[in-house]
Amino acid sequence: MHRARERAGDDRLHDAGDCVMAEREAEAAVADTLRRLAVVFADFEQRLEATPLIRKLTRGRFEVADYHAFLINLRQQVKDGALWMSRAASNIGEDHLELRSTLMRHAVTEHRDFRLLEADFTASGGALDDIQSAPKNVGSEALSAWMFHEASKPDPFGLLGAMFVIEGLGSIKARPWGLKVQERLALPDEAVRFLLYHGDNDAEHMKEFEEMLGMVLPDPFVAERIVTTAKVTARLYALQIEEIAA
Amino acid sequence: MSELRDVFITGTGAILPGERIGNDRMEDFIGRIGGRPSAVGRRALRWNGIEGRHYALNTDGEPLHSNASMCADAVRAALDGAGLSLGDLQHLGAAATQGDYLVPGHASAVQAELGAGPLEAFSYQSVCASALMAAKGAWLSVRAGEADVAAACAGEFSSRWFRPHFYEGSALVDEKGRVRIEADFLRFTLSDGAGAVVMEPRPKPEGLSLKVEWIDMTSLAGRFDPCMWAGSTPEARADMTSAWSHAGPAAAHAAGAVALLQDFDLLKIVIRAWIGVWLEKVDAGRIVPDQVDHLLCHYSARSLRQEIVGLLESTAAMVPEEKWFTTLSESGNVGSASIWVMLDAFMASGRGKPGDRVLCIVPESGRAMIGFMMLEIV
């Protein structure tokens, strides 16, 4: 996309100058927003570390029952994730078709992930019916309601902030958590696939994320909305983990 | 109420004891646990990129100095550099990860080594960031008009804690004689030395001084367990009632609660927390990366630096690497003293010119803390 713009300006000096300026402006806006999102994520990670469940995991008092509670509660958000993403995509207007396509592809990739989670649950000794019939906890209810609410708005670009938080969790936290769970509970790979698999795959997603930001920035209102949405999502996500009895 | 005064660093001093010890001779000084060379030492050195360091003990483990005496020498050097004498000193802030005594505080030991008369003395005990705690105390004291000459010093004598008897006969060594990596790694990371700065309400009449613009400290201890600590076992460190002082010295040693330890999994998380604080300051405009001419960042390992750089570049928060000044590879990681060792070498290097802004950053893994100090060369 960048290259196409540069070529268009080759024969017209002023346009070329404008294009280069616009591109720099876009890059600066993406960097600014990424920085603000990184601050949100740092705070989020610290809150997560301080939740009773994660403290149990890091301090070595984590039991199979805790892992089961973790999976049961994660499932709600994972199942809803692809759904709000599809809804968000369907509310993105014609001016941002590329972003719409990206979100749709994303939703397709992830919409069966909750089955993997269920498989981990049963492989670690849980009964399928227990994970499928469990109600959402208070945090999951709030998180899910918030996501669908945002996704129902026209051009819901703020949800990129939510994606940053959730993808970040996948690329940064999932694998170390998975390894720790495995080590503490001596579980086979088949019982921690969801956590391990996410860590393996989500690094690519962050690159894709930068590109998605470039599709909607620079726009100060959008940038603000992205950061705000990230903050709310992070707070509710942490609440979801806090609510898991530990 | 009187107005706040500007404050200037008018002298710096650094003490690196003994000769420079290359990687090949390290274990002659810190010793070999169970008589065997370390299995992780080489890996640790690759990771931290340190090629030389100094130890305040000889190959028999006998001390050549104390922590307090190195600090006193550094304060003398800083006073000399400022053109002042000991009698001018009114405020002494002394920092260390571990002083020579458990009680009383490090500052009184440094004052005694200096042979200084009555003055205000403050001890700061934490890991690396304690250097900037002492600096902030000295800065505020001069700024408020409470003192006209204040010194902040920091020293480490880590090597004595790395000698084999700190580990042998404890739970840190398994039945095959292997030491836990949490303990062994630090033995190849930290070394000895001291550094100091002198602060006054006006610049030195001749030569360069450094105006202290601000010092910010952020501790995130409320959100993390200890990441680098001594006084508890890795398993029980979140439980304060299990600390060494409760068990008593002999039982604590046997449990492995006396040696200095590091949690590497947690360290990765703490690094992201430090970067978060940095990015927040950039975002708030407290730090403008383009306006920093020299960056003196105390980082414990070269590999950490690479990890940090990637994120800073993508968020436009990076200070270009050609502006970074470090002494890590040649004189090692001297804990709290590192920032003063670096600042002293930086001032001697001739790289700084009047008007340049120098940013010092000291992240501390202890329990997730980070300090920043902005200086302007005048």
Coordinates of C-alpha atoms in Angstrom, one line a residue:
Chain A
M1 CA 0.0 0.0 0.0
H2 CA 2.8 2.4 0.9
R3 CA 4.6 1.6 -2.3
A4 CA 1.6 2.3 -4.5
R5 CA 1.3 5.8 -2.9
E6 CA 5.0 6.6 -3.6
R7 CA 4.6 5.6 -7.2
A8 CA 1.6 7.7 -7.8
G9 CA 3.5 10.8 -6.8
D10 CA 6.6 10.1 -9.0
D11 CA 5.6 12.4 -11.8
R12 CA 4.0 15.2 -9.8
L13 CA 6.4 16.8 -7.3
H14 CA 3.8 18.5 -5.1
D15 CA 1.7 15.4 -4.7
A16 CA 4.8 13.4 -4.0
G17 CA 5.6 15.8 -1.2
D18 CA 2.1 15.6 0.2
C19 CA 2.1 11.9 0.0
V20 CA 5.4 11.6 1.9
M21 CA 4.1 14.0 4.5
A22 CA 0.8 12.1 4.8
E23 CA 2.7 8.8 5.1
R24 CA 4.9 10.3 7.9
E25 CA 1.9 11.6 9.6
A26 CA 0.2 8.2 9.5
E27 CA 3.4 6.5 10.8
A28 CA 3.6 9.0 13.6
A29 CA 0.0 8.5 14.5
V30 CA 0.4 4.7 14.5
A31 CA 3.5 4.9 16.7
D32 CA 1.7 7.3 19.1
T33 CA -1.3 5.1 19.4
L34 CA 0.9 2.0 19.8
R35 CA 2.8 3.7 22.6
R36 CA -0.4 4.6 24.4
L37 CA -1.7 1.1 24.0
A38 CA 1.6 -0.3 25.3
V39 CA 1.1 1.8 28.5
V40 CA -2.5 0.4 28.8
F41 CA -1.1 -3.1 28.4
A42 CA 1.7 -2.7 31.0
D43 CA -0.9 -1.6 33.5
F44 CA -3.2 -4.5 32.5
E45 CA -0.3 -7.0 32.9
Q46 CA 0.4 -5.7 36.3
R47 CA -3.2 -6.1 37.3
L48 CA -3.3 -9.6 36.0
E49 CA -0.2 -10.5 37.9
A50 CA -1.9 -9.3 41.1
T51 CA -5.0 -11.4 40.6
P52 CA -5.5 -14.3 43.0
L53 CA -5.5 -16.9 40.3
I54 CA -2.3 -15.8 38.6
R55 CA -0.6 -15.3 42.0
K56 CA -1.5 -18.9 42.7
L57 CA 0.1 -19.9 39.4
T58 CA 3.3 -18.0 39.9
R59 CA 3.7 -18.9 43.5
G60 CA 3.3 -22.6 42.9
R61 CA 0.0 -23.3 44.7
F62 CA -1.9 -23.9 41.5
E63 CA -4.1 -27.0 41.4
V64 CA -6.0 -28.9 38.7
A65 CA -9.2 -27.3 40.0
D66 CA -7.7 -23.9 39.4
Y67 CA -6.8 -24.8 35.8
H68 CA -10.3 -26.1 35.2
A69 CA -11.7 -22.9 36.6
F70 CA -9.4 -20.9 34.4
L71 CA -10.4 -22.9 31.2
I72 CA -14.1 -22.7 32.0
N73 CA -13.9 -18.9 32.4
L74 CA -11.7 -18.4 29.4
R75 CA -14.1 -20.3 27.2
Q76 CA -16.8 -17.7 27.5
Q77 CA -14.6 -14.9 26.2
V78 CA -13.0 -17.0 23.5
K79 CA -16.4 -18.2 22.2
D80 CA -17.7 -14.7 22.1
G81 CA -14.5 -13.2 20.6
A82 CA -15.1 -14.4 17.1
L83 CA -18.7 -13.4 17.3
W84 CA -18.2 -9.8 18.3
M85 CA -15.4 -9.6 15.7
S86 CA -17.8 -10.7 13.0
R87 CA -20.4 -8.3 14.2
A88 CA -17.8 -5.5 14.2
A89 CA -16.8 -6.4 10.6
S90 CA -20.4 -6.3 9.4
N91 CA -20.6 -2.8 10.8
I92 CA -17.6 -1.5 9.0
G93 CA -18.5 0.8 6.0
E94 CA -17.4 0.6 2.4
D95 CA -14.6 3.1 3.0
H96 CA -12.7 0.5 5.0
L97 CA -13.3 -2.7 3.1
E98 CA -9.8 -3.9 3.7
L99 CA -10.2 -3.7 7.5
R100 CA -13.5 -5.4 7.2
S101 CA -11.9 -8.3 5.3
T102 CA -9.1 -8.6 7.8
L103 CA -11.5 -8.8 10.7
M104 CA -13.6 -11.4 8.9
R105 CA -10.5 -13.5 8.2
H106 CA -9.5 -13.1 11.8
A107 CA -12.9 -14.2 13.1
V108 CA -12.9 -17.3 10.8
T109 CA -9.4 -18.3 12.1
E110 CA -10.5 -18.1 15.7
H111 CA -14.2 -19.0 15.8
R112 CA -13.6 -22.7 16.7
D113 CA -10.8 -22.0 19.2
F114 CA -13.2 -22.7 22.1
R115 CA -13.4 -26.3 21.0
L116 CA -9.6 -26.6 21.6
L117 CA -10.2 -25.2 25.1
E118 CA -12.8 -27.8 25.7
A119 CA -10.4 -30.5 24.5
D120 CA -7.8 -29.3 27.0
F121 CA -10.4 -29.4 29.7
T122 CA -11.3 -33.0 29.1
A123 CA -7.7 -34.0 28.5
S124 CA -6.8 -32.6 32.0
G125 CA -9.6 -34.7 33.6
G126 CA -12.6 -32.4 33.3
A127 CA -16.1 -33.5 32.2
L128 CA -17.2 -31.9 28.9
D129 CA -20.6 -31.1 30.3
D130 CA -19.1 -29.0 33.1
I131 CA -17.3 -26.6 30.8
Q132 CA -20.1 -26.4 28.3
S133 CA -22.8 -25.7 30.9
A134 CA -20.9 -23.3 33.2
P135 CA -22.4 -19.8 33.5
K136 CA -20.3 -16.6 32.7
N137 CA -18.7 -15.0 35.7
V138 CA -19.5 -11.3 36.5
G139 CA -16.4 -10.1 34.6
S140 CA -17.1 -12.3 31.6
E141 CA -20.7 -10.9 31.5
A142 CA -19.4 -7.3 31.6
L143 CA -16.7 -7.9 29.1
S144 CA -19.0 -9.7 26.6
A145 CA -21.7 -7.1 26.9
W146 CA -19.2 -4.3 26.3
M147 CA -17.8 -6.0 23.3
F148 CA -21.1 -6.6 21.6
H149 CA -22.2 -3.1 22.4
E150 CA -19.1 -1.6 20.8
A151 CA -19.3 -3.9 17.8
S152 CA -22.8 -2.8 17.1
K153 CA -21.9 0.7 16.4
P154 CA -21.2 1.9 12.8
D155 CA -17.4 1.8 12.0
P156 CA -16.4 0.4 15.5
F157 CA -12.7 1.2 15.1
G158 CA -12.3 1.5 18.8
L159 CA -12.4 -2.3 19.0
L160 CA -8.8 -2.3 17.6
G161 CA -7.9 -1.3 21.1
A162 CA -9.7 -4.3 22.5
M163 CA -7.9 -6.5 20.0
F164 CA -4.6 -5.1 21.0
V165 CA -5.3 -6.1 24.6
I166 CA -6.6 -9.6 23.8
E167 CA -4.0 -10.4 21.1
G168 CA -1.3 -9.1 23.4
L169 CA -2.5 -11.5 26.0
G170 CA -2.3 -14.3 23.5
S171 CA 1.2 -13.4 22.2
I172 CA 2.8 -12.4 25.5
K173 CA 1.1 -14.2 28.3
A174 CA -0.5 -17.4 27.0
R175 CA 2.6 -19.4 26.4
P176 CA 4.4 -18.6 29.7
W177 CA 1.1 -19.4 31.5
G178 CA 0.7 -22.6 29.6
L179 CA 4.3 -23.7 30.4
K180 CA 3.8 -22.9 34.0
V181 CA 0.5 -24.8 34.2
Q182 CA 2.2 -27.7 32.6
E183 CA 5.1 -27.6 34.9
R184 CA 3.0 -27.2 38.1
L185 CA 0.5 -29.9 37.2
A186 CA 2.7 -32.2 35.2
L187 CA 0.2 -32.2 32.3
P188 CA 0.8 -33.7 28.8
D189 CA 0.8 -31.3 25.8
E190 CA -2.7 -32.4 24.8
A191 CA -4.0 -30.7 28.0
V192 CA -2.5 -27.3 27.5
R193 CA -2.8 -26.8 23.7
F194 CA -4.9 -23.7 23.8
L195 CA -2.4 -21.7 25.9
L196 CA 0.7 -23.1 24.1
Y197 CA -0.8 -22.8 20.6
H198 CA -1.7 -19.1 21.1
G199 CA 1.8 -18.2 22.1
D200 CA 3.1 -19.8 19.0
N201 CA 0.8 -18.1 16.6
D202 CA 0.0 -14.6 17.8
A203 CA 3.3 -12.9 17.1
E204 CA 2.2 -12.6 13.5
H205 CA -1.0 -11.0 14.6
M206 CA 0.8 -8.1 16.2
K207 CA 2.4 -7.2 12.8
E208 CA -1.1 -7.4 11.2
F209 CA -2.3 -5.2 14.0
E210 CA 0.0 -2.4 13.1
E211 CA -1.3 -2.6 9.5
M212 CA -4.9 -2.4 10.7
L213 CA -4.1 0.7 12.7
G214 CA -2.6 2.2 9.6
M215 CA -6.0 1.7 7.9
V216 CA -7.8 4.0 10.3
L217 CA -5.2 6.5 11.4
P218 CA -4.3 9.4 11.5
D219 CA -7.6 10.5 13.1
P220 CA -7.4 11.9 16.6
F221 CA -10.9 10.9 17.5
V222 CA -10.4 7.3 16.3
A223 CA -7.0 7.1 18.1
E224 CA -8.7 8.3 21.4
R225 CA -11.5 5.8 21.0
I226 CA -9.0 3.0 20.4
V227 CA -7.1 3.8 23.6
T228 CA -10.3 4.2 25.6
T229 CA -11.7 0.9 24.3
A230 CA -8.4 -0.8 25.2
K231 CA -8.6 0.6 28.8
V232 CA -12.1 -0.6 29.3
T233 CA -11.4 -4.0 27.8
A234 CA -8.3 -4.4 29.9
R235 CA -10.2 -3.5 33.1
L236 CA -13.0 -5.9 32.4
Y237 CA -10.7 -8.6 31.3
A238 CA -8.8 -8.4 34.5
L239 CA -12.2 -8.4 36.4
Q240 CA -13.0 -11.6 34.6
I241 CA -9.8 -13.2 35.9
E242 CA -10.3 -11.7 39.3
E243 CA -13.7 -13.4 39.5
I244 CA -12.3 -16.8 39.0
A245 CA -12.4 -18.3 42.5
A246 CA -8.9 -18.9 43.7
Chain B
M1 CA 8.5 30.2 52.6
S2 CA 11.8 30.4 50.8
E3 CA 12.0 29.6 47.1
L4 CA 13.4 26.3 45.8
R5 CA 16.9 26.5 44.5
D6 CA 18.4 25.0 41.4
V7 CA 20.8 22.1 42.2
F8 CA 24.0 21.1 40.4
I9 CA 26.2 18.1 40.4
T10 CA 29.6 19.6 40.8
G11 CA 31.6 16.5 41.4
T12 CA 31.5 12.8 40.6
G13 CA 33.6 9.9 41.8
A14 CA 33.9 6.2 41.2
I15 CA 35.9 3.4 42.8
L16 CA 36.5 0.1 41.1
P17 CA 38.7 -2.0 43.5
G18 CA 41.7 -4.1 42.6
E19 CA 42.6 -5.0 39.0
R20 CA 40.2 -5.6 36.2
I21 CA 39.2 -9.3 36.1
G22 CA 38.5 -10.9 32.8
N23 CA 35.9 -13.6 32.3
D24 CA 38.5 -16.4 32.4
R25 CA 39.6 -15.5 36.0
M26 CA 36.2 -14.8 37.6
E27 CA 35.8 -18.0 39.4
D28 CA 39.2 -17.7 41.0
F29 CA 37.7 -14.8 42.9
I30 CA 34.1 -15.8 43.6
G31 CA 35.2 -19.4 44.1
R32 CA 33.8 -22.7 42.7
I33 CA 30.8 -24.1 44.5
G34 CA 31.5 -27.7 45.5
G35 CA 34.9 -27.2 43.9
R36 CA 33.4 -27.4 40.4
P37 CA 33.2 -24.7 37.7
S38 CA 29.8 -23.3 37.1
A39 CA 27.6 -24.8 34.4
V40 CA 25.6 -21.6 33.8
G41 CA 28.4 -19.1 34.1
R42 CA 29.3 -19.1 30.4
R43 CA 25.7 -18.7 29.4
A44 CA 25.2 -15.9 31.9
L45 CA 28.2 -14.0 30.4
R46 CA 27.0 -14.4 26.9
W47 CA 23.7 -13.1 28.0
N48 CA 25.0 -10.0 29.8
G49 CA 27.9 -9.2 27.5
I50 CA 30.2 -8.3 30.5
E51 CA 33.9 -8.8 29.7
G52 CA 35.5 -7.3 32.8
R53 CA 34.8 -6.4 36.4
H54 CA 36.4 -5.6 39.7
Y55 CA 36.3 -7.5 43.0
A56 CA 37.0 -6.1 46.4
L57 CA 38.4 -9.4 47.6
N58 CA 41.4 -11.6 46.6
T59 CA 41.4 -15.1 45.3
D60 CA 41.3 -16.5 48.9
G61 CA 38.1 -14.5 49.5
E62 CA 39.9 -12.1 51.8
P63 CA 38.4 -8.5 51.6
L64 CA 40.6 -5.7 50.3
H65 CA 37.9 -3.1 51.3
S66 CA 34.5 -2.9 52.9
N67 CA 31.4 -1.6 51.1
A68 CA 31.6 1.5 53.4
S69 CA 35.3 2.2 52.7
M70 CA 34.7 2.0 48.9
C71 CA 31.8 4.4 49.3
A72 CA 33.9 6.7 51.5
D73 CA 36.6 6.8 48.8
A74 CA 34.0 7.6 46.1
V75 CA 32.7 10.5 48.2
R76 CA 36.2 11.8 48.7
A77 CA 36.8 11.6 44.9
A78 CA 33.5 13.4 44.2
L79 CA 34.4 16.1 46.8
D80 CA 37.8 16.5 45.2
G81 CA 36.2 16.8 41.8
A82 CA 34.0 19.5 43.1
G83 CA 36.9 21.3 44.7
L84 CA 35.5 20.9 48.2
S85 CA 36.7 19.2 51.3
L86 CA 35.1 16.9 53.8
G87 CA 34.4 19.7 56.2
D88 CA 32.0 21.2 53.7
L89 CA 29.7 18.2 53.6
Q90 CA 26.3 18.6 55.4
H91 CA 24.2 15.8 54.0
L92 CA 25.3 12.3 53.2
G93 CA 22.9 9.8 51.5
A94 CA 24.3 6.3 51.2
A95 CA 22.8 3.5 49.1
A96 CA 23.5 -0.2 48.8
T97 CA 21.8 -3.4 48.1
Q98 CA 23.6 -4.9 51.1
G99 CA 25.7 -2.9 53.5
D100 CA 28.5 -4.4 55.6
Y101 CA 26.3 -4.7 58.6
L102 CA 22.7 -5.8 58.9
V103 CA 22.2 -3.0 61.5
P104 CA 22.7 0.0 61.7
G105 CA 22.3 1.7 58.3
H106 CA 25.0 2.0 55.6
A107 CA 25.2 5.7 55.8
S108 CA 26.6 5.7 59.3
A109 CA 29.3 3.2 58.3
V110 CA 30.2 5.4 55.3
Q111 CA 30.3 8.5 57.5
A112 CA 32.5 6.7 60.0
E113 CA 34.9 5.6 57.2
L114 CA 35.0 9.1 56.0
G115 CA 35.8 10.3 59.5
A116 CA 33.3 13.1 58.9
G117 CA 32.1 15.4 61.6
P118 CA 28.4 15.8 62.5
L119 CA 26.1 15.8 59.5
E120 CA 22.8 14.5 58.3
A121 CA 23.1 10.9 57.2
F122 CA 20.5 8.8 55.4
S123 CA 20.6 5.2 54.4
Y124 CA 18.8 3.8 51.4
Q125 CA 18.5 0.1 51.0
S126 CA 17.2 -1.5 47.8
V127 CA 18.8 -2.9 44.7
C128 CA 20.1 -0.7 41.8
A129 CA 17.5 2.1 42.1
S130 CA 18.6 2.9 45.7
A131 CA 21.3 5.1 44.0
L132 CA 18.7 7.4 42.7
M133 CA 16.8 7.3 46.0
A134 CA 19.9 8.8 47.7
A135 CA 20.3 11.3 44.8
K136 CA 16.7 12.4 45.3
G137 CA 17.2 12.9 49.0
A138 CA 20.4 15.0 48.4
W139 CA 18.7 16.9 45.6
L140 CA 15.7 17.8 47.6
S141 CA 17.8 18.8 50.6
V142 CA 19.9 21.2 48.6
R143 CA 16.9 22.4 46.7
A144 CA 15.0 23.2 49.9
G145 CA 17.9 25.1 51.3
E146 CA 18.5 22.6 54.1
A147 CA 22.1 21.8 52.9
D148 CA 24.6 23.6 50.7
V149 CA 26.8 20.6 50.1
A150 CA 25.2 17.1 49.8
A151 CA 26.7 13.8 48.7
A152 CA 24.9 10.8 47.4
C153 CA 26.9 7.6 47.2
A154 CA 26.2 4.0 46.4
G155 CA 28.3 0.9 46.8
E156 CA 28.2 -2.9 46.3
F157 CA 30.4 -5.7 47.6
S158 CA 28.5 -8.5 46.0
S159 CA 31.4 -10.8 45.5
R160 CA 31.6 -11.8 49.2
W161 CA 27.9 -13.0 48.9
F162 CA 29.0 -15.2 45.9
R163 CA 31.6 -17.2 47.7
P164 CA 30.9 -21.0 47.9
H165 CA 30.0 -21.1 51.6
F166 CA 26.9 -19.0 51.0
Y167 CA 25.5 -22.0 48.9
E168 CA 27.2 -25.1 50.1
G169 CA 25.2 -27.1 52.6
S170 CA 22.0 -25.4 51.6
A171 CA 18.9 -26.4 49.6
L172 CA 20.2 -24.3 46.7
V173 CA 22.7 -27.1 45.9
D174 CA 21.2 -30.5 44.9
E175 CA 22.5 -33.9 45.7
K176 CA 24.6 -34.0 42.6
G177 CA 26.3 -30.7 43.6
R178 CA 24.4 -28.5 41.1
V179 CA 23.5 -25.0 42.1
R180 CA 20.1 -23.6 41.3
I181 CA 20.2 -21.2 38.4
E182 CA 18.4 -18.5 40.3
A183 CA 21.4 -18.3 42.5
D184 CA 24.3 -19.1 40.2
F185 CA 23.3 -16.6 37.5
L186 CA 23.8 -13.5 39.6
R187 CA 27.3 -14.7 40.5
F188 CA 28.3 -14.0 36.9
T189 CA 26.4 -10.8 36.7
L190 CA 27.3 -8.6 39.7
S191 CA 30.6 -7.2 40.9
D192 CA 32.1 -4.6 43.3
G193 CA 32.6 -0.9 43.4
A194 CA 31.2 2.4 44.5
G195 CA 30.3 5.8 43.1
A196 CA 29.2 9.2 44.4
V197 CA 28.1 12.6 43.3
V198 CA 28.2 15.9 45.1
M199 CA 25.4 18.5 44.8
E200 CA 25.4 22.2 45.4
P201 CA 23.1 25.1 44.7
R202 CA 25.5 26.6 42.1
P203 CA 27.6 25.2 39.4
K204 CA 31.3 24.7 39.9
P205 CA 33.3 27.9 39.0
E206 CA 35.4 26.1 36.4
G207 CA 34.7 23.0 34.3
L208 CA 31.4 21.3 33.6
S209 CA 28.6 20.8 36.1
L210 CA 25.3 19.0 35.7
K211 CA 22.0 20.8 36.6
V212 CA 19.6 18.3 38.1
E213 CA 16.3 19.0 36.4
W214 CA 14.2 16.3 38.1
I215 CA 14.4 12.8 39.6
D216 CA 11.4 10.5 39.3
M217 CA 11.0 7.2 41.1
T218 CA 8.3 4.7 40.4
S219 CA 7.9 1.5 42.5
L220 CA 5.5 -1.2 41.4
A221 CA 6.1 -3.4 44.5
G222 CA 2.4 -3.6 45.2
R223 CA 1.9 -5.6 42.0
F224 CA 4.8 -8.1 42.0
D225 CA 6.5 -10.6 44.2
P226 CA 10.2 -10.0 44.8
C227 CA 12.1 -10.6 41.6
M228 CA 15.7 -10.3 43.0
W229 CA 16.0 -10.8 46.7
A230 CA 17.9 -12.3 49.6
G231 CA 16.3 -13.4 52.8
S232 CA 13.7 -16.0 51.6
T233 CA 13.6 -19.1 49.6
P234 CA 12.2 -18.9 46.0
E235 CA 9.1 -20.9 47.0
A236 CA 8.2 -19.0 50.1
R237 CA 9.3 -15.5 49.2
A238 CA 5.8 -14.0 49.1
D239 CA 5.2 -15.1 52.6
M240 CA 6.9 -12.6 54.9
T241 CA 6.6 -14.8 57.9
S242 CA 9.0 -17.3 56.2
A243 CA 11.8 -14.7 55.9
W244 CA 15.2 -15.6 57.1
S245 CA 14.8 -13.5 60.2
H246 CA 11.9 -15.6 61.4
A247 CA 13.7 -18.9 60.8
G248 CA 17.0 -17.8 62.3
P249 CA 20.3 -17.7 60.5
A250 CA 21.3 -21.4 60.6
A251 CA 17.9 -22.7 59.5
A252 CA 17.6 -19.9 56.9
H253 CA 20.9 -20.9 55.4
A254 CA 20.0 -24.5 55.2
A255 CA 16.8 -23.6 53.4
G256 CA 18.6 -21.5 50.9
A257 CA 17.1 -18.3 52.1
V258 CA 20.4 -16.3 52.6
A259 CA 21.9 -16.1 49.1
L260 CA 20.9 -13.5 46.5
L261 CA 18.4 -14.9 44.0
Q262 CA 16.7 -13.9 40.8
D263 CA 13.4 -15.1 39.3
F264 CA 13.9 -15.0 35.5
D265 CA 10.3 -15.6 34.5
L266 CA 9.2 -12.7 36.6
L267 CA 12.1 -10.6 35.3
K268 CA 10.6 -10.7 31.8
I269 CA 7.3 -9.3 33.1
V270 CA 9.0 -6.7 35.2
I271 CA 10.9 -5.5 32.1
R272 CA 7.6 -4.8 30.4
A273 CA 6.5 -2.9 33.4
W274 CA 9.6 -0.7 33.3
I275 CA 9.0 0.0 29.6
G276 CA 5.4 0.9 30.5
V277 CA 6.6 3.5 32.9
W278 CA 9.1 4.9 30.3
L279 CA 6.4 5.0 27.6
E280 CA 4.0 6.8 30.1
K281 CA 6.7 9.5 30.7
V282 CA 7.2 9.9 26.9
D283 CA 3.4 10.1 26.5
A284 CA 3.1 12.7 29.2
G285 CA 5.9 14.8 27.7
R286 CA 8.0 14.4 30.8
I287 CA 10.6 12.8 28.5
V288 CA 11.0 13.9 24.9
P289 CA 13.3 11.3 23.2
D290 CA 14.5 13.7 20.5
Q291 CA 15.7 16.1 23.2
V292 CA 17.9 13.6 25.0
D293 CA 21.5 14.0 23.9
H294 CA 23.0 11.2 26.0
L295 CA 21.3 8.2 27.6
L296 CA 22.9 6.5 30.5
C297 CA 20.7 3.5 31.1
H298 CA 21.8 0.9 33.7
Y299 CA 20.7 -2.4 32.3
S300 CA 21.9 -5.6 33.6
A301 CA 22.4 -7.4 30.4
R302 CA 23.0 -6.8 26.7
S303 CA 20.2 -9.2 25.7
L304 CA 17.6 -7.1 27.7
R305 CA 18.7 -4.1 25.7
Q306 CA 17.8 -5.8 22.4
E307 CA 14.4 -6.8 23.6
I308 CA 13.6 -3.3 24.8
V309 CA 14.8 -1.5 21.6
G310 CA 12.3 -3.3 19.4
L311 CA 9.3 -2.0 21.3
L312 CA 10.7 1.5 21.7
E313 CA 11.2 1.8 18.0
S314 CA 7.7 0.8 17.1
T315 CA 6.3 3.3 19.6
A316 CA 8.5 6.3 18.6
A317 CA 9.9 6.3 22.1
M318 CA 13.5 5.3 21.3
V319 CA 16.5 7.3 22.0
P320 CA 18.9 6.4 19.1
E321 CA 21.5 3.9 20.2
E322 CA 24.4 6.2 19.2
K323 CA 23.4 8.4 22.1
W324 CA 23.7 5.6 24.7
F325 CA 26.7 5.6 26.9
T326 CA 27.6 2.5 29.0
T327 CA 30.5 1.0 30.9
L328 CA 28.7 -2.4 31.3
S329 CA 31.1 -4.5 29.2
E330 CA 34.3 -3.2 30.6
S331 CA 33.6 -2.7 34.3
G332 CA 30.6 -4.9 34.8
N333 CA 27.3 -4.5 36.6
V334 CA 28.0 -2.8 39.9
G335 CA 24.4 -2.7 41.0
S336 CA 23.5 0.6 42.7
A337 CA 26.9 2.0 42.0
S338 CA 26.6 1.5 38.3
I339 CA 24.9 4.7 37.4
W340 CA 27.6 6.8 39.2
V341 CA 30.4 4.7 37.7
M342 CA 28.8 5.4 34.3
L343 CA 28.3 9.1 35.0
D344 CA 31.8 9.5 36.2
A345 CA 33.2 7.8 33.0
F346 CA 30.8 9.9 30.9
M347 CA 32.0 13.2 32.3
A348 CA 35.7 12.1 31.8
S349 CA 35.0 11.0 28.3
G350 CA 34.6 14.5 26.9
R351 CA 31.4 13.5 25.1
G352 CA 29.1 16.0 26.9
K353 CA 28.9 19.6 25.9
P354 CA 27.2 22.5 27.6
G355 CA 23.5 22.5 26.8
D356 CA 23.4 18.8 26.3
R357 CA 20.7 16.9 28.2
V358 CA 21.7 13.7 29.9
L359 CA 19.1 11.2 30.9
C360 CA 20.0 8.6 33.5
I361 CA 17.7 5.5 33.9
V362 CA 18.0 2.9 36.6
P363 CA 15.6 0.0 36.5
E364 CA 15.7 -2.3 39.4
S365 CA 14.3 -5.8 39.4
G366 CA 14.3 -6.1 43.2
R367 CA 10.6 -5.6 43.4
A368 CA 9.9 -3.7 40.2
M369 CA 11.2 -0.2 40.5
I370 CA 12.5 2.3 38.0
G371 CA 14.2 5.7 38.5
F372 CA 14.9 8.5 36.1
M373 CA 17.1 11.5 36.5
M374 CA 17.3 14.3 33.9
L375 CA 20.5 16.4 33.8
E376 CA 21.6 19.3 31.8
I377 CA 25.3 20.0 31.3
V378 CA 26.2 23.6 32.2

